[in-house]
């Protein structure tokens, strides 16, 4: 048994932290350069991470104040996002083991083109591709893709279910042995091993087969992060890795049990899904040094930047509400699970909208743990022992060096304790996740 580790990235100015691009230790504008991603990926591979993963969204923030002006002016979480797949193609060339995950939307993609993208990445990376399936929640995305408004919550997931059915059919449309490459006889592939899928459905009509032979993993590892009931059912049916953001152990345990409890309904086992919970570590040689690092990061937080990102996530214009307003009465169409958490935290701690903005800009409600390597490892070990998670999504405070302390100090500590692999075992990302 090993703790599983993923790294959270955005191919842009932020991660969960929206201070990231301004942090004195971040390379100014580095996120637009290949060297930056190479540096990050090689560090994570040295730390034997299962995978690195790029979140994505398909629009700058336009919700807060009804325009792009605020988010772009101040660098919120959606101010810049390059397309993750070309970035992963470049990372595949400079790494050999680490899993490579990209977010793609089932609302704004077509199954055929998406199946090709991930099949290509899986071939070129020799079996390391992963797809973070999102259904997309905000109006800015709808506006960029010709929809008058975003699809309703459950309709998004209905489309996503059919999307996954189609892509799986496409990834299976070439039998593993169908590619012959018999140069002597001139037989390229066995047509009996390549199948049209003839899918006729509510959202998609796709004939197939795919125009790419079966890839090493037979399709990417499926990642998901829905937190509503419908989102969790979707994850229980399809996901192999689920990301969660939960601020404390009790909530992590609830989420973990709830999700794993749903797998039976879909003929799957609880162990078929690895639940990874987000963590922003600040590691120091002493606790005081670690706390200084956290304080330095959080001192730069602008609550209005957080509310701009929150507006985008929840598809609500929070500039229309007073900063000291209670948020209990606000209804959202966006990330309902996450917003439920915002409301709970708000009523428990009697937080104002501005407080929520501050938390959100600092790290989207991801727990920030400051301590020595041993203290951070204790915290992680306890979460896994208490069935709060199977592992962690580590999210950085600055880049490209933001994973260095974790990899150089916490990973060896976990390894010494027998909690984490000493080296990669198996050939593919899916094999690390067993
Ligand atoms: C850890 C985490 C990462 C996520 N990453 C993305 C992302 O990159 N892009 C995106 O559009 N949505 C992302 N989401 C949103 C989810 O895909 C989902 O839409 C959201 O949690 C709402 O789910 P629900 O509708 O089931 O409540 C993420 C959510 C979480 C919790």
Tab-separated table of N, CA and C and ligand atoms in Angstrom, residues 8-10 16 53-58 77 81 102-105 132-138 141 153-154 156-157 224-232 234 242-246 255 276-278 313 333-339 364 366 393, ligand 1:
chain	number	residue	atom	x	y	z
A	8	UNK	N	-1.186	19.426	-8.623
A	8	UNK	CA	-2.214	20.280	-9.249
A	8	UNK	C	-1.535	21.458	-9.947
A	9	UNK	N	-1.852	21.622	-11.210
A	9	UNK	CA	-1.281	22.727	-11.985
A	9	UNK	C	-2.338	23.346	-12.886
A	10	UNK	N	-2.104	24.578	-13.242
A	10	UNK	CA	-2.845	25.240	-14.313
A	10	UNK	C	-1.763	25.746	-15.257
A	16	UNK	N	-4.378	26.628	-7.196
A	16	UNK	CA	-5.441	27.033	-6.271
A	16	UNK	C	-5.088	28.408	-5.719
A	53	UNK	N	-1.175	17.068	-13.073
A	53	UNK	CA	-2.457	17.251	-13.749
A	53	UNK	C	-2.741	18.734	-13.918
A	54	UNK	N	-3.250	19.094	-15.091
A	54	UNK	CA	-3.594	20.478	-15.373
A	54	UNK	C	-5.101	20.663	-15.319
A	55	UNK	N	-5.550	21.511	-14.424
A	55	UNK	CA	-6.939	21.957	-14.455
A	55	UNK	C	-7.107	22.874	-15.666
A	56	UNK	N	-8.344	23.122	-16.048
A	56	UNK	CA	-8.539	23.986	-17.205
A	56	UNK	C	-9.926	24.616	-17.185
A	57	UNK	N	-10.038	25.738	-17.819
A	57	UNK	CA	-11.339	26.341	-18.080
A	57	UNK	C	-11.232	27.069	-19.409
A	58	UNK	N	-12.365	27.318	-20.042
A	58	UNK	CA	-12.335	27.743	-21.435
A	58	UNK	C	-12.761	29.197	-21.618
A	77	UNK	N	-7.904	33.388	-11.045
A	77	UNK	CA	-7.521	32.022	-11.445
A	77	UNK	C	-7.774	31.735	-12.930
A	81	UNK	N	-4.939	30.709	-19.134
A	81	UNK	CA	-4.843	29.245	-19.128
A	81	UNK	C	-4.457	28.818	-20.544
A	102	UNK	N	-4.755	15.849	-18.214
A	102	UNK	CA	-5.293	17.109	-18.727
A	102	UNK	C	-6.798	17.128	-18.531
A	103	UNK	N	-7.296	18.311	-18.285
A	103	UNK	CA	-8.737	18.516	-18.175
A	103	UNK	C	-9.315	18.780	-19.564
A	104	UNK	N	-10.423	18.140	-19.862
A	104	UNK	CA	-11.185	18.451	-21.070
A	104	UNK	C	-12.665	18.376	-20.707
A	105	UNK	N	-13.443	19.235	-21.339
A	105	UNK	CA	-14.858	19.359	-21.011
A	105	UNK	C	-15.738	18.485	-21.906
A	132	UNK	N	-8.965	14.409	-16.938
A	132	UNK	CA	-9.838	14.933	-15.889
A	132	UNK	C	-11.129	15.388	-16.556
A	133	UNK	N	-12.198	14.655	-16.309
A	133	UNK	CA	-13.470	14.910	-16.992
A	133	UNK	C	-14.221	16.013	-16.263
A	134	UNK	N	-14.472	17.115	-16.941
A	134	UNK	CA	-15.315	18.154	-16.344
A	134	UNK	C	-16.502	18.441	-17.262
A	135	UNK	N	-17.562	18.948	-16.640
A	135	UNK	CA	-18.769	19.222	-17.424
A	135	UNK	C	-18.925	20.717	-17.705
A	136	UNK	N	-18.093	21.554	-17.079
A	136	UNK	CA	-18.044	23.017	-17.300
A	136	UNK	C	-19.280	23.733	-16.761
A	137	UNK	N	-18.983	24.737	-15.968
A	137	UNK	CA	-20.084	25.343	-15.224
A	137	UNK	C	-20.366	26.806	-15.527
A	138	UNK	N	-19.465	27.491	-16.218
A	138	UNK	CA	-19.736	28.937	-16.190
A	138	UNK	C	-20.146	29.552	-17.516
A	141	UNK	N	-17.801	30.325	-20.506
A	141	UNK	CA	-17.514	29.202	-21.407
A	141	UNK	C	-18.648	29.033	-22.414
A	153	UNK	N	-27.658	21.483	-14.604
A	153	UNK	CA	-26.716	20.656	-13.850
A	153	UNK	C	-26.803	19.182	-14.234
A	154	UNK	N	-27.998	18.596	-14.166
A	154	UNK	CA	-28.108	17.153	-14.430
A	154	UNK	C	-27.949	16.843	-15.916
A	156	UNK	N	-25.909	18.324	-17.889
A	156	UNK	CA	-24.462	18.250	-18.135
A	156	UNK	C	-23.941	16.839	-17.869
A	157	UNK	N	-24.400	16.253	-16.773
A	157	UNK	CA	-23.912	14.924	-16.418
A	157	UNK	C	-24.517	13.838	-17.327
A	224	UNK	N	-11.958	12.558	-12.001
A	224	UNK	CA	-13.162	13.373	-11.913
A	224	UNK	C	-13.172	14.126	-10.599
A	225	UNK	N	-13.922	15.218	-10.541
A	225	UNK	CA	-13.930	16.002	-9.307
A	225	UNK	C	-15.307	16.563	-8.982
A	226	UNK	N	-16.342	15.924	-9.427
A	226	UNK	CA	-17.697	16.413	-9.107
A	226	UNK	C	-17.985	16.190	-7.637
A	227	UNK	N	-18.719	17.083	-7.039
A	227	UNK	CA	-18.967	16.890	-5.612
A	227	UNK	C	-20.456	16.863	-5.261
A	228	UNK	N	-21.340	17.179	-6.195
A	228	UNK	CA	-22.781	17.045	-5.941
A	228	UNK	C	-23.144	15.554	-5.979
A	229	UNK	N	-24.398	15.212	-5.620
A	229	UNK	CA	-24.813	13.798	-5.668
A	229	UNK	C	-24.697	13.241	-7.082
A	230	UNK	N	-25.162	14.033	-8.038
A	230	UNK	CA	-25.111	13.562	-9.429
A	230	UNK	C	-23.652	13.422	-9.871
A	231	UNK	N	-22.826	14.381	-9.440
A	231	UNK	CA	-21.398	14.344	-9.785
A	231	UNK	C	-20.717	13.134	-9.164
A	232	UNK	N	-21.101	12.788	-7.950
A	232	UNK	CA	-20.483	11.633	-7.288
A	232	UNK	C	-20.939	10.322	-7.914
A	234	UNK	N	-21.658	10.007	-11.037
A	234	UNK	CA	-20.869	9.964	-12.273
A	234	UNK	C	-19.458	9.442	-11.987
A	242	UNK	N	-10.397	10.317	-8.030
A	242	UNK	CA	-11.305	11.430	-7.744
A	242	UNK	C	-10.572	12.451	-6.889
A	243	UNK	N	-10.642	13.709	-7.319
A	243	UNK	CA	-10.052	14.802	-6.551
A	243	UNK	C	-11.113	15.433	-5.681
A	244	UNK	N	-10.767	15.744	-4.459
A	244	UNK	CA	-11.690	16.453	-3.588
A	244	UNK	C	-11.004	17.625	-2.933
A	245	UNK	N	-11.813	18.608	-2.585
A	245	UNK	CA	-11.317	19.694	-1.738
A	245	UNK	C	-12.166	19.659	-0.482
A	246	UNK	N	-11.560	19.282	0.621
A	246	UNK	CA	-12.270	19.218	1.903
A	246	UNK	C	-11.369	19.855	2.944
A	255	UNK	N	-16.923	12.395	2.585
A	255	UNK	CA	-16.819	12.366	1.123
A	255	UNK	C	-16.311	10.994	0.654
A	276	UNK	N	-8.199	11.350	-3.843
A	276	UNK	CA	-7.054	12.198	-3.491
A	276	UNK	C	-7.588	13.554	-3.032
A	277	UNK	N	-7.177	13.956	-1.862
A	277	UNK	CA	-7.680	15.220	-1.319
A	277	UNK	C	-6.606	16.297	-1.420
A	278	UNK	N	-7.042	17.508	-1.691
A	278	UNK	CA	-6.076	18.585	-1.972
A	278	UNK	C	-5.398	19.085	-0.697
A	313	UNK	N	-16.421	30.225	-10.636
A	313	UNK	CA	-16.719	28.837	-10.261
A	313	UNK	C	-18.217	28.617	-10.037
A	333	UNK	N	-25.763	28.080	-9.827
A	333	UNK	CA	-25.946	27.006	-10.809
A	333	UNK	C	-24.621	26.292	-11.065
A	334	UNK	N	-23.530	26.858	-10.552
A	334	UNK	CA	-22.199	26.319	-10.845
A	334	UNK	C	-21.849	25.126	-9.983
A	335	UNK	N	-20.699	25.191	-9.317
A	335	UNK	CA	-20.197	24.034	-8.569
A	335	UNK	C	-20.954	23.899	-7.256
A	336	UNK	N	-22.056	23.161	-7.296
A	336	UNK	CA	-22.958	23.149	-6.142
A	336	UNK	C	-22.325	22.500	-4.920
A	337	UNK	N	-21.571	21.418	-5.149
A	337	UNK	CA	-20.947	20.745	-4.020
A	337	UNK	C	-20.008	21.692	-3.276
A	338	UNK	N	-19.177	22.369	-4.045
A	338	UNK	CA	-18.202	23.290	-3.459
A	338	UNK	C	-18.914	24.472	-2.794
A	339	UNK	N	-20.003	24.913	-3.394
A	339	UNK	CA	-20.710	26.049	-2.812
A	339	UNK	C	-21.396	25.652	-1.501
A	364	UNK	N	-8.602	28.409	-2.628
A	364	UNK	CA	-9.886	27.735	-2.928
A	364	UNK	C	-10.273	26.719	-1.835
A	366	UNK	N	-8.614	24.887	0.023
A	366	UNK	CA	-7.690	23.764	0.223
A	366	UNK	C	-6.980	23.958	1.569
A	393	UNK	N	-3.619	15.583	-3.532
A	393	UNK	CA	-3.303	16.450	-4.664
A	393	UNK	C	-2.524	17.612	-4.074
B	1	LIG	C1	-10.216	19.499	-7.051
B	1	LIG	C2	-11.143	19.998	-8.131
B	1	LIG	C3	-10.614	20.303	-9.385
B	1	LIG	C4	-11.444	20.752	-10.408
B	1	LIG	N1	-10.921	21.102	-11.611
B	1	LIG	C5	-11.744	21.636	-12.555
B	1	LIG	C6	-11.236	22.092	-13.778
B	1	LIG	O1	-10.048	22.015	-14.030
B	1	LIG	N2	-12.078	22.633	-14.688
B	1	LIG	C7	-13.410	22.736	-14.466
B	1	LIG	O2	-14.129	23.218	-15.334
B	1	LIG	N3	-13.938	22.294	-13.313
B	1	LIG	C8	-13.123	21.771	-12.361
B	1	LIG	N4	-13.648	21.345	-11.187
B	1	LIG	C9	-15.094	21.373	-11.047
B	1	LIG	C10	-15.676	19.990	-11.160
B	1	LIG	O3	-15.382	19.364	-12.367
B	1	LIG	C11	-17.162	20.079	-11.014
B	1	LIG	O4	-17.738	20.795	-12.075
B	1	LIG	C12	-17.491	20.796	-9.774
B	1	LIG	O5	-16.862	20.194	-8.665
B	1	LIG	C13	-18.978	20.832	-9.585
B	1	LIG	O6	-19.422	19.555	-9.448
B	1	LIG	P1	-20.888	19.334	-9.116
B	1	LIG	O7	-21.639	19.951	-10.240
B	1	LIG	O8	-21.019	17.847	-9.042
B	1	LIG	O9	-21.086	20.038	-7.817
B	1	LIG	C14	-12.827	20.892	-10.170
B	1	LIG	C15	-13.348	20.571	-8.907
B	1	LIG	C16	-12.529	20.150	-7.892
B	1	LIG	C17	-13.159	19.820	-6.555
